[in-house]
Amino acid sequence: MDLGLNVRDYGTLGGTASQNRAAIQAALDATTNAPTYVGGYSVVKIPAGDYQVNGPLYIRMHGTVVRGDGPYKTRLWQTPATNDVFDLGGISGMNIG
């Protein structure tokens, strides 16, 4: 059983699909009301595949965990590549690791 919010349920198709950013962002935004918590964290699952986004993805909730299927299996990149893929929105005490 997969726990958490799966970006595929929010409409992402992977690859260079134009809706990737909106769909992944919708899953991240849903963490504020997520019914499923794993060990006190809200998990956003990004299945194996390549995902191009056309702007930063904002993490707005403490305790949000973004989980892929592993190195070289789940890959995200942003175009243009001028910023980080994830933006923590200025929330203090948060880090990417």
PDB file of N, CA and C in Angstrom:
ATOM      1  N   MET A   1       0.845  -1.189   0.000  1.00  0.00           N
ATOM      2  CA  MET A   1       0.000   0.000   0.000  1.00  0.00           C
ATOM      3  C   MET A   1       0.881   1.240   0.000  1.00  0.00           C
ATOM      4  N   ASP A   2       0.655   2.128  -0.976  1.00  0.00           N
ATOM      5  CA  ASP A   2       1.400   3.379  -1.026  1.00  0.00           C
ATOM      6  C   ASP A   2       0.735   4.399  -0.124  1.00  0.00           C
ATOM      7  N   LEU A   3       1.519   5.005   0.745  1.00  0.00           N
ATOM      8  CA  LEU A   3       1.004   6.050   1.611  1.00  0.00           C
ATOM      9  C   LEU A   3       1.381   7.402   1.037  1.00  0.00           C
ATOM     10  N   GLY A   4       0.564   8.390   1.275  1.00  0.00           N
ATOM     11  CA  GLY A   4       0.886   9.736   0.846  1.00  0.00           C
ATOM     12  C   GLY A   4       0.119  10.151  -0.395  1.00  0.00           C
ATOM     13  N   LEU A   5       0.500  11.301  -0.918  1.00  0.00           N
ATOM     14  CA  LEU A   5      -0.147  11.901  -2.072  1.00  0.00           C
ATOM     15  C   LEU A   5       0.706  11.625  -3.297  1.00  0.00           C
ATOM     16  N   ASN A   6       0.140  11.000  -4.308  1.00  0.00           N
ATOM     17  CA  ASN A   6       0.878  10.657  -5.511  1.00  0.00           C
ATOM     18  C   ASN A   6       0.616  11.714  -6.574  1.00  0.00           C
ATOM     19  N   VAL A   7       1.683  12.288  -7.160  1.00  0.00           N
ATOM     20  CA  VAL A   7       1.514  13.355  -8.145  1.00  0.00           C
ATOM     21  C   VAL A   7       0.735  12.887  -9.370  1.00  0.00           C
ATOM     22  N   ARG A   8       0.746  11.603  -9.660  1.00  0.00           N
ATOM     23  CA  ARG A   8      -0.031  11.081 -10.798  1.00  0.00           C
ATOM     24  C   ARG A   8      -1.529  11.278 -10.565  1.00  0.00           C
ATOM     25  N   ASP A   9      -1.947  11.247  -9.294  1.00  0.00           N
ATOM     26  CA  ASP A   9      -3.353  11.480  -8.970  1.00  0.00           C
ATOM     27  C   ASP A   9      -3.763  12.929  -9.207  1.00  0.00           C
ATOM     28  N   TYR A  10      -2.782  13.817  -9.387  1.00  0.00           N
ATOM     29  CA  TYR A  10      -3.040  15.235  -9.606  1.00  0.00           C
ATOM     30  C   TYR A  10      -2.839  15.630 -11.066  1.00  0.00           C
ATOM     31  N   GLY A  11      -2.563  14.653 -11.939  1.00  0.00           N
ATOM     32  CA  GLY A  11      -2.551  14.899 -13.369  1.00  0.00           C
ATOM     33  C   GLY A  11      -1.209  15.005 -14.052  1.00  0.00           C
ATOM     34  N   THR A  12      -0.112  14.744 -13.351  1.00  0.00           N
ATOM     35  CA  THR A  12       1.175  14.822 -14.040  1.00  0.00           C
ATOM     36  C   THR A  12       1.358  13.620 -14.958  1.00  0.00           C
ATOM     37  N   LEU A  13       1.993  13.861 -16.079  1.00  0.00           N
ATOM     38  CA  LEU A  13       2.248  12.805 -17.049  1.00  0.00           C
ATOM     39  C   LEU A  13       3.730  12.480 -17.165  1.00  0.00           C
ATOM     40  N   GLY A  14       4.563  13.311 -16.594  1.00  0.00           N
ATOM     41  CA  GLY A  14       6.000  13.109 -16.719  1.00  0.00           C
ATOM     42  C   GLY A  14       6.516  13.682 -18.016  1.00  0.00           C
ATOM     43  N   GLY A  15       7.806  13.487 -18.258  1.00  0.00           N
ATOM     44  CA  GLY A  15       8.431  14.016 -19.463  1.00  0.00           C
ATOM     45  C   GLY A  15       8.377  15.523 -19.489  1.00  0.00           C
ATOM     46  N   THR A  16       8.114  16.066 -20.657  1.00  0.00           N
ATOM     47  CA  THR A  16       8.071  17.518 -20.811  1.00  0.00           C
ATOM     48  C   THR A  16       6.642  18.049 -20.845  1.00  0.00           C
ATOM     49  N   ALA A  17       5.689  17.274 -20.368  1.00  0.00           N
ATOM     50  CA  ALA A  17       4.287  17.680 -20.378  1.00  0.00           C
ATOM     51  C   ALA A  17       4.110  19.021 -19.662  1.00  0.00           C
ATOM     52  N   SER A  18       3.334  19.898 -20.272  1.00  0.00           N
ATOM     53  CA  SER A  18       3.188  21.255 -19.742  1.00  0.00           C
ATOM     54  C   SER A  18       2.473  21.292 -18.397  1.00  0.00           C
ATOM     55  N   GLN A  19       1.699  20.279 -18.069  1.00  0.00           N
ATOM     56  CA  GLN A  19       0.956  20.307 -16.809  1.00  0.00           C
ATOM     57  C   GLN A  19       1.751  19.750 -15.626  1.00  0.00           C
ATOM     58  N   ASN A  20       2.998  19.324 -15.826  1.00  0.00           N
ATOM     59  CA  ASN A  20       3.770  18.749 -14.722  1.00  0.00           C
ATOM     60  C   ASN A  20       3.868  19.682 -13.524  1.00  0.00           C
ATOM     61  N   ARG A  21       4.243  20.937 -13.763  1.00  0.00           N
ATOM     62  CA  ARG A  21       4.432  21.857 -12.636  1.00  0.00           C
ATOM     63  C   ARG A  21       3.129  22.049 -11.867  1.00  0.00           C
ATOM     64  N   ALA A  22       2.040  22.315 -12.565  1.00  0.00           N
ATOM     65  CA  ALA A  22       0.754  22.547 -11.896  1.00  0.00           C
ATOM     66  C   ALA A  22       0.305  21.318 -11.113  1.00  0.00           C
ATOM     67  N   ALA A  23       0.493  20.141 -11.684  1.00  0.00           N
ATOM     68  CA  ALA A  23       0.061  18.911 -11.019  1.00  0.00           C
ATOM     69  C   ALA A  23       0.903  18.616  -9.783  1.00  0.00           C
ATOM     70  N   ILE A  24       2.227  18.762  -9.903  1.00  0.00           N
ATOM     71  CA  ILE A  24       3.090  18.514  -8.743  1.00  0.00           C
ATOM     72  C   ILE A  24       2.826  19.567  -7.671  1.00  0.00           C
ATOM     73  N   GLN A  25       2.635  20.825  -8.082  1.00  0.00           N
ATOM     74  CA  GLN A  25       2.343  21.880  -7.112  1.00  0.00           C
ATOM     75  C   GLN A  25       1.022  21.617  -6.404  1.00  0.00           C
ATOM     76  N   ALA A  26       0.024  21.116  -7.120  1.00  0.00           N
ATOM     77  CA  ALA A  26      -1.267  20.797  -6.495  1.00  0.00           C
ATOM     78  C   ALA A  26      -1.095  19.732  -5.414  1.00  0.00           C
ATOM     79  N   ALA A  27      -0.262  18.731  -5.679  1.00  0.00           N
ATOM     80  CA  ALA A  27      -0.005  17.701  -4.666  1.00  0.00           C
ATOM     81  C   ALA A  27       0.722  18.308  -3.464  1.00  0.00           C
ATOM     82  N   LEU A  28       1.706  19.172  -3.709  1.00  0.00           N
ATOM     83  CA  LEU A  28       2.417  19.824  -2.607  1.00  0.00           C
ATOM     84  C   LEU A  28       1.474  20.705  -1.794  1.00  0.00           C
ATOM     85  N   ASP A  29       0.592  21.435  -2.470  1.00  0.00           N
ATOM     86  CA  ASP A  29      -0.368  22.295  -1.763  1.00  0.00           C
ATOM     87  C   ASP A  29      -1.361  21.480  -0.956  1.00  0.00           C
ATOM     88  N   ALA A  30      -1.666  20.280  -1.412  1.00  0.00           N
ATOM     89  CA  ALA A  30      -2.627  19.425  -0.700  1.00  0.00           C
ATOM     90  C   ALA A  30      -2.083  18.946   0.638  1.00  0.00           C
ATOM     91  N   THR A  31      -0.784  19.102   0.865  1.00  0.00           N
ATOM     92  CA  THR A  31      -0.229  18.659   2.154  1.00  0.00           C
ATOM     93  C   THR A  31      -0.800  19.444   3.322  1.00  0.00           C
ATOM     94  N   THR A  32      -1.332  20.637   3.067  1.00  0.00           N
ATOM     95  CA  THR A  32      -1.909  21.409   4.162  1.00  0.00           C
ATOM     96  C   THR A  32      -3.182  20.766   4.699  1.00  0.00           C
ATOM     97  N   ASN A  33      -3.822  19.923   3.895  1.00  0.00           N
ATOM     98  CA  ASN A  33      -5.045  19.233   4.316  1.00  0.00           C
ATOM     99  C   ASN A  33      -4.928  17.724   4.133  1.00  0.00           C
ATOM    100  N   ALA A  34      -3.694  17.229   4.072  1.00  0.00           N
ATOM    101  CA  ALA A  34      -3.487  15.813   3.755  1.00  0.00           C
ATOM    102  C   ALA A  34      -4.057  14.906   4.836  1.00  0.00           C
ATOM    103  N   PRO A  35      -4.877  13.935   4.438  1.00  0.00           N
ATOM    104  CA  PRO A  35      -5.437  13.001   5.405  1.00  0.00           C
ATOM    105  C   PRO A  35      -4.441  11.909   5.787  1.00  0.00           C
ATOM    106  N   THR A  36      -3.391  11.725   4.988  1.00  0.00           N
ATOM    107  CA  THR A  36      -2.447  10.645   5.226  1.00  0.00           C
ATOM    108  C   THR A  36      -1.119  11.197   5.697  1.00  0.00           C
ATOM    109  N   TYR A  37      -0.742  10.860   6.895  1.00  0.00           N
ATOM    110  CA  TYR A  37       0.541  11.268   7.444  1.00  0.00           C
ATOM    111  C   TYR A  37       1.330  10.016   7.771  1.00  0.00           C
ATOM    112  N   VAL A  38       2.601  10.044   7.478  1.00  0.00           N
ATOM    113  CA  VAL A  38       3.468   8.909   7.747  1.00  0.00           C
ATOM    114  C   VAL A  38       4.479   9.356   8.793  1.00  0.00           C
ATOM    115  N   GLY A  39       4.368   8.859   9.993  1.00  0.00           N
ATOM    116  CA  GLY A  39       5.300   9.232  11.050  1.00  0.00           C
ATOM    117  C   GLY A  39       5.307  10.720  11.338  1.00  0.00           C
ATOM    118  N   GLY A  40       4.167  11.396  11.187  1.00  0.00           N
ATOM    119  CA  GLY A  40       4.086  12.820  11.456  1.00  0.00           C
ATOM    120  C   GLY A  40       4.426  13.697  10.267  1.00  0.00           C
ATOM    121  N   TYR A  41       4.696  13.091   9.123  1.00  0.00           N
ATOM    122  CA  TYR A  41       5.041  13.827   7.925  1.00  0.00           C
ATOM    123  C   TYR A  41       3.981  13.609   6.849  1.00  0.00           C
ATOM    124  N   SER A  42       3.816  14.600   6.009  1.00  0.00           N
ATOM    125  CA  SER A  42       2.945  14.456   4.850  1.00  0.00           C
ATOM    126  C   SER A  42       3.838  14.140   3.660  1.00  0.00           C
ATOM    127  N   VAL A  43       3.596  13.011   3.022  1.00  0.00           N
ATOM    128  CA  VAL A  43       4.467  12.516   1.961  1.00  0.00           C
ATOM    129  C   VAL A  43       3.850  12.791   0.593  1.00  0.00           C
ATOM    130  N   VAL A  44       4.659  13.382  -0.294  1.00  0.00           N
ATOM    131  CA  VAL A  44       4.287  13.559  -1.698  1.00  0.00           C
ATOM    132  C   VAL A  44       5.167  12.616  -2.500  1.00  0.00           C
ATOM    133  N   LYS A  45       4.548  11.679  -3.178  1.00  0.00           N
ATOM    134  CA  LYS A  45       5.257  10.638  -3.926  1.00  0.00           C
ATOM    135  C   LYS A  45       5.349  11.035  -5.393  1.00  0.00           C
ATOM    136  N   ILE A  46       6.568  11.012  -5.940  1.00  0.00           N
ATOM    137  CA  ILE A  46       6.787  11.239  -7.362  1.00  0.00           C
ATOM    138  C   ILE A  46       7.345   9.936  -7.927  1.00  0.00           C
ATOM    139  N   PRO A  47       6.529   9.183  -8.681  1.00  0.00           N
ATOM    140  CA  PRO A  47       6.962   7.880  -9.192  1.00  0.00           C
ATOM    141  C   PRO A  47       8.149   8.002 -10.153  1.00  0.00           C
ATOM    142  N   ALA A  48       8.745   6.878 -10.447  1.00  0.00           N
ATOM    143  CA  ALA A  48       9.873   6.839 -11.379  1.00  0.00           C
ATOM    144  C   ALA A  48       9.495   7.518 -12.691  1.00  0.00           C
ATOM    145  N   GLY A  49      10.442   8.263 -13.226  1.00  0.00           N
ATOM    146  CA  GLY A  49      10.234   8.952 -14.489  1.00  0.00           C
ATOM    147  C   GLY A  49      10.976  10.272 -14.496  1.00  0.00           C
ATOM    148  N   ASP A  50      10.925  10.944 -15.614  1.00  0.00           N
ATOM    149  CA  ASP A  50      11.523  12.263 -15.781  1.00  0.00           C
ATOM    150  C   ASP A  50      10.405  13.288 -15.778  1.00  0.00           C
ATOM    151  N   TYR A  51      10.605  14.386 -15.041  1.00  0.00           N
ATOM    152  CA  TYR A  51       9.585  15.419 -14.918  1.00  0.00           C
ATOM    153  C   TYR A  51      10.222  16.790 -15.133  1.00  0.00           C
ATOM    154  N   GLN A  52       9.849  17.444 -16.209  1.00  0.00           N
ATOM    155  CA  GLN A  52      10.304  18.795 -16.462  1.00  0.00           C
ATOM    156  C   GLN A  52       9.253  19.754 -15.945  1.00  0.00           C
ATOM    157  N   VAL A  53       9.683  20.764 -15.211  1.00  0.00           N
ATOM    158  CA  VAL A  53       8.764  21.790 -14.728  1.00  0.00           C
ATOM    159  C   VAL A  53       9.245  23.139 -15.248  1.00  0.00           C
ATOM    160  N   ASN A  54       8.323  24.061 -15.454  1.00  0.00           N
ATOM    161  CA  ASN A  54       8.672  25.348 -16.037  1.00  0.00           C
ATOM    162  C   ASN A  54       8.721  26.472 -15.013  1.00  0.00           C
ATOM    163  N   GLY A  55       8.991  26.127 -13.781  1.00  0.00           N
ATOM    164  CA  GLY A  55       9.114  27.100 -12.703  1.00  0.00           C
ATOM    165  C   GLY A  55       9.329  26.367 -11.394  1.00  0.00           C
ATOM    166  N   PRO A  56       9.652  27.099 -10.328  1.00  0.00           N
ATOM    167  CA  PRO A  56       9.920  26.439  -9.056  1.00  0.00           C
ATOM    168  C   PRO A  56       8.669  25.801  -8.454  1.00  0.00           C
ATOM    169  N   LEU A  57       8.900  24.776  -7.650  1.00  0.00           N
ATOM    170  CA  LEU A  57       7.838  24.116  -6.887  1.00  0.00           C
ATOM    171  C   LEU A  57       7.953  24.601  -5.450  1.00  0.00           C
ATOM    172  N   TYR A  58       6.852  25.076  -4.888  1.00  0.00           N
ATOM    173  CA  TYR A  58       6.869  25.679  -3.549  1.00  0.00           C
ATOM    174  C   TYR A  58       6.402  24.682  -2.500  1.00  0.00           C
ATOM    175  N   ILE A  59       7.232  24.490  -1.491  1.00  0.00           N
ATOM    176  CA  ILE A  59       6.864  23.672  -0.329  1.00  0.00           C
ATOM    177  C   ILE A  59       6.439  24.644   0.747  1.00  0.00           C
ATOM    178  N   ARG A  60       5.177  24.563   1.151  1.00  0.00           N
ATOM    179  CA  ARG A  60       4.603  25.563   2.057  1.00  0.00           C
ATOM    180  C   ARG A  60       4.253  25.010   3.431  1.00  0.00           C
ATOM    181  N   MET A  61       4.494  23.715   3.653  1.00  0.00           N
ATOM    182  CA  MET A  61       4.045  23.092   4.898  1.00  0.00           C
ATOM    183  C   MET A  61       5.208  22.386   5.579  1.00  0.00           C
ATOM    184  N   HIS A  62       5.404  22.688   6.853  1.00  0.00           N
ATOM    185  CA  HIS A  62       6.395  21.941   7.632  1.00  0.00           C
ATOM    186  C   HIS A  62       6.020  20.469   7.624  1.00  0.00           C
ATOM    187  N   GLY A  63       7.008  19.618   7.598  1.00  0.00           N
ATOM    188  CA  GLY A  63       6.766  18.184   7.639  1.00  0.00           C
ATOM    189  C   GLY A  63       6.436  17.566   6.292  1.00  0.00           C
ATOM    190  N   THR A  64       6.613  18.326   5.206  1.00  0.00           N
ATOM    191  CA  THR A  64       6.371  17.770   3.881  1.00  0.00           C
ATOM    192  C   THR A  64       7.601  16.996   3.433  1.00  0.00           C
ATOM    193  N   VAL A  65       7.389  15.770   3.012  1.00  0.00           N
ATOM    194  CA  VAL A  65       8.462  14.929   2.493  1.00  0.00           C
ATOM    195  C   VAL A  65       8.137  14.641   1.033  1.00  0.00           C
ATOM    196  N   VAL A  66       9.090  14.939   0.148  1.00  0.00           N
ATOM    197  CA  VAL A  66       8.932  14.610  -1.264  1.00  0.00           C
ATOM    198  C   VAL A  66       9.776  13.369  -1.511  1.00  0.00           C
ATOM    199  N   ARG A  67       9.128  12.317  -1.986  1.00  0.00           N
ATOM    200  CA  ARG A  67       9.811  11.035  -2.124  1.00  0.00           C
ATOM    201  C   ARG A  67       9.690  10.523  -3.556  1.00  0.00           C
ATOM    202  N   GLY A  68      10.839  10.203  -4.147  1.00  0.00           N
ATOM    203  CA  GLY A  68      10.863   9.579  -5.467  1.00  0.00           C
ATOM    204  C   GLY A  68      11.117   8.091  -5.321  1.00  0.00           C
ATOM    205  N   ASP A  69      11.368   7.432  -6.440  1.00  0.00           N
ATOM    206  CA  ASP A  69      11.644   5.997  -6.421  1.00  0.00           C
ATOM    207  C   ASP A  69      13.133   5.681  -6.349  1.00  0.00           C
ATOM    208  N   GLY A  70      13.971   6.692  -6.237  1.00  0.00           N
ATOM    209  CA  GLY A  70      15.399   6.460  -6.075  1.00  0.00           C
ATOM    210  C   GLY A  70      16.235   7.244  -7.074  1.00  0.00           C
ATOM    211  N   PRO A  71      17.550   7.302  -6.794  1.00  0.00           N
ATOM    212  CA  PRO A  71      18.453   8.019  -7.695  1.00  0.00           C
ATOM    213  C   PRO A  71      18.374   7.434  -9.103  1.00  0.00           C
ATOM    214  N   TYR A  72      18.358   8.303 -10.072  1.00  0.00           N
ATOM    215  CA  TYR A  72      18.304   7.939 -11.488  1.00  0.00           C
ATOM    216  C   TYR A  72      16.982   7.285 -11.892  1.00  0.00           C
ATOM    217  N   LYS A  73      16.054   7.162 -10.961  1.00  0.00           N
ATOM    218  CA  LYS A  73      14.731   6.625 -11.294  1.00  0.00           C
ATOM    219  C   LYS A  73      13.693   7.744 -11.370  1.00  0.00           C
ATOM    220  N   THR A  74      13.738   8.657 -10.411  1.00  0.00           N
ATOM    221  CA  THR A  74      12.864   9.824 -10.421  1.00  0.00           C
ATOM    222  C   THR A  74      13.750  11.047 -10.599  1.00  0.00           C
ATOM    223  N   ARG A  75      13.523  11.776 -11.690  1.00  0.00           N
ATOM    224  CA  ARG A  75      14.363  12.948 -11.965  1.00  0.00           C
ATOM    225  C   ARG A  75      13.481  14.147 -12.286  1.00  0.00           C
ATOM    226  N   LEU A  76      13.777  15.275 -11.621  1.00  0.00           N
ATOM    227  CA  LEU A  76      13.076  16.522 -11.879  1.00  0.00           C
ATOM    228  C   LEU A  76      14.077  17.538 -12.377  1.00  0.00           C
ATOM    229  N   TRP A  77      13.656  18.366 -13.344  1.00  0.00           N
ATOM    230  CA  TRP A  77      14.493  19.474 -13.762  1.00  0.00           C
ATOM    231  C   TRP A  77      13.594  20.623 -14.167  1.00  0.00           C
ATOM    232  N   GLN A  78      14.166  21.808 -14.072  1.00  0.00           N
ATOM    233  CA  GLN A  78      13.411  23.019 -14.360  1.00  0.00           C
ATOM    234  C   GLN A  78      13.975  23.712 -15.587  1.00  0.00           C
ATOM    235  N   THR A  79      13.090  24.235 -16.415  1.00  0.00           N
ATOM    236  CA  THR A  79      13.506  25.074 -17.532  1.00  0.00           C
ATOM    237  C   THR A  79      12.780  26.407 -17.426  1.00  0.00           C
ATOM    238  N   PRO A  80      13.458  27.499 -17.571  1.00  0.00           N
ATOM    239  CA  PRO A  80      14.917  27.557 -17.708  1.00  0.00           C
ATOM    240  C   PRO A  80      15.590  27.191 -16.391  1.00  0.00           C
ATOM    241  N   ALA A  81      16.786  26.701 -16.477  1.00  0.00           N
ATOM    242  CA  ALA A  81      17.513  26.215 -15.297  1.00  0.00           C
ATOM    243  C   ALA A  81      18.188  27.371 -14.559  1.00  0.00           C
ATOM    244  N   THR A  82      17.406  28.356 -14.169  1.00  0.00           N
ATOM    245  CA  THR A  82      17.963  29.523 -13.493  1.00  0.00           C
ATOM    246  C   THR A  82      17.757  29.485 -11.984  1.00  0.00           C
ATOM    247  N   ASN A  83      16.915  28.607 -11.514  1.00  0.00           N
ATOM    248  CA  ASN A  83      16.601  28.529 -10.087  1.00  0.00           C
ATOM    249  C   ASN A  83      16.615  27.080  -9.625  1.00  0.00           C
ATOM    250  N   ASP A  84      16.501  26.904  -8.320  1.00  0.00           N
ATOM    251  CA  ASP A  84      16.339  25.567  -7.766  1.00  0.00           C
ATOM    252  C   ASP A  84      14.949  25.048  -8.127  1.00  0.00           C
ATOM    253  N   VAL A  85      14.810  23.730  -8.206  1.00  0.00           N
ATOM    254  CA  VAL A  85      13.507  23.147  -8.506  1.00  0.00           C
ATOM    255  C   VAL A  85      12.536  23.415  -7.364  1.00  0.00           C
ATOM    256  N   PHE A  86      13.011  23.292  -6.115  1.00  0.00           N
ATOM    257  CA  PHE A  86      12.150  23.502  -4.953  1.00  0.00           C
ATOM    258  C   PHE A  86      12.467  24.825  -4.288  1.00  0.00           C
ATOM    259  N   ASP A  87      11.415  25.511  -3.855  1.00  0.00           N
ATOM    260  CA  ASP A  87      11.524  26.766  -3.112  1.00  0.00           C
ATOM    261  C   ASP A  87      10.797  26.566  -1.795  1.00  0.00           C
ATOM    262  N   LEU A  88      11.480  26.836  -0.714  1.00  0.00           N
ATOM    263  CA  LEU A  88      10.880  26.618   0.612  1.00  0.00           C
ATOM    264  C   LEU A  88      10.037  27.782   1.064  1.00  0.00           C
ATOM    265  N   GLY A  89       9.874  28.783   0.233  1.00  0.00           N
ATOM    266  CA  GLY A  89       8.953  29.874   0.509  1.00  0.00           C
ATOM    267  C   GLY A  89       9.277  30.694   1.741  1.00  0.00           C
ATOM    268  N   GLY A  90      10.538  30.699   2.150  1.00  0.00           N
ATOM    269  CA  GLY A  90      10.935  31.512   3.292  1.00  0.00           C
ATOM    270  C   GLY A  90      10.492  30.967   4.634  1.00  0.00           C
ATOM    271  N   ILE A  91      10.054  29.723   4.709  1.00  0.00           N
ATOM    272  CA  ILE A  91       9.637  29.142   5.984  1.00  0.00           C
ATOM    273  C   ILE A  91      10.875  28.805   6.786  1.00  0.00           C
ATOM    274  N   SER A  92      10.982  29.380   7.959  1.00  0.00           N
ATOM    275  CA  SER A  92      12.175  29.155   8.779  1.00  0.00           C
ATOM    276  C   SER A  92      12.198  27.730   9.321  1.00  0.00           C
ATOM    277  N   GLY A  93      13.383  27.213   9.484  1.00  0.00           N
ATOM    278  CA  GLY A  93      13.545  25.884  10.051  1.00  0.00           C
ATOM    279  C   GLY A  93      13.358  24.743   9.070  1.00  0.00           C
ATOM    280  N   MET A  94      13.184  25.063   7.794  1.00  0.00           N
ATOM    281  CA  MET A  94      13.034  24.006   6.795  1.00  0.00           C
ATOM    282  C   MET A  94      14.314  23.876   6.004  1.00  0.00           C
ATOM    283  N   ASN A  95      14.585  22.662   5.559  1.00  0.00           N
ATOM    284  CA  ASN A  95      15.754  22.451   4.714  1.00  0.00           C
ATOM    285  C   ASN A  95      15.488  21.306   3.762  1.00  0.00           C
ATOM    286  N   ILE A  96      16.306  21.255   2.739  1.00  0.00           N
ATOM    287  CA  ILE A  96      16.223  20.169   1.757  1.00  0.00           C
ATOM    288  C   ILE A  96      17.375  19.240   2.028  1.00  0.00           C
ATOM    289  N   GLY A  97      17.066  17.968   2.181  1.00  0.00           N
ATOM    290  CA  GLY A  97      18.143  17.033   2.465  1.00  0.00           C
ATOM    291  C   GLY A  97      17.716  15.631   2.264  1.00  0.00           C
TER     292      GLY A  97
END
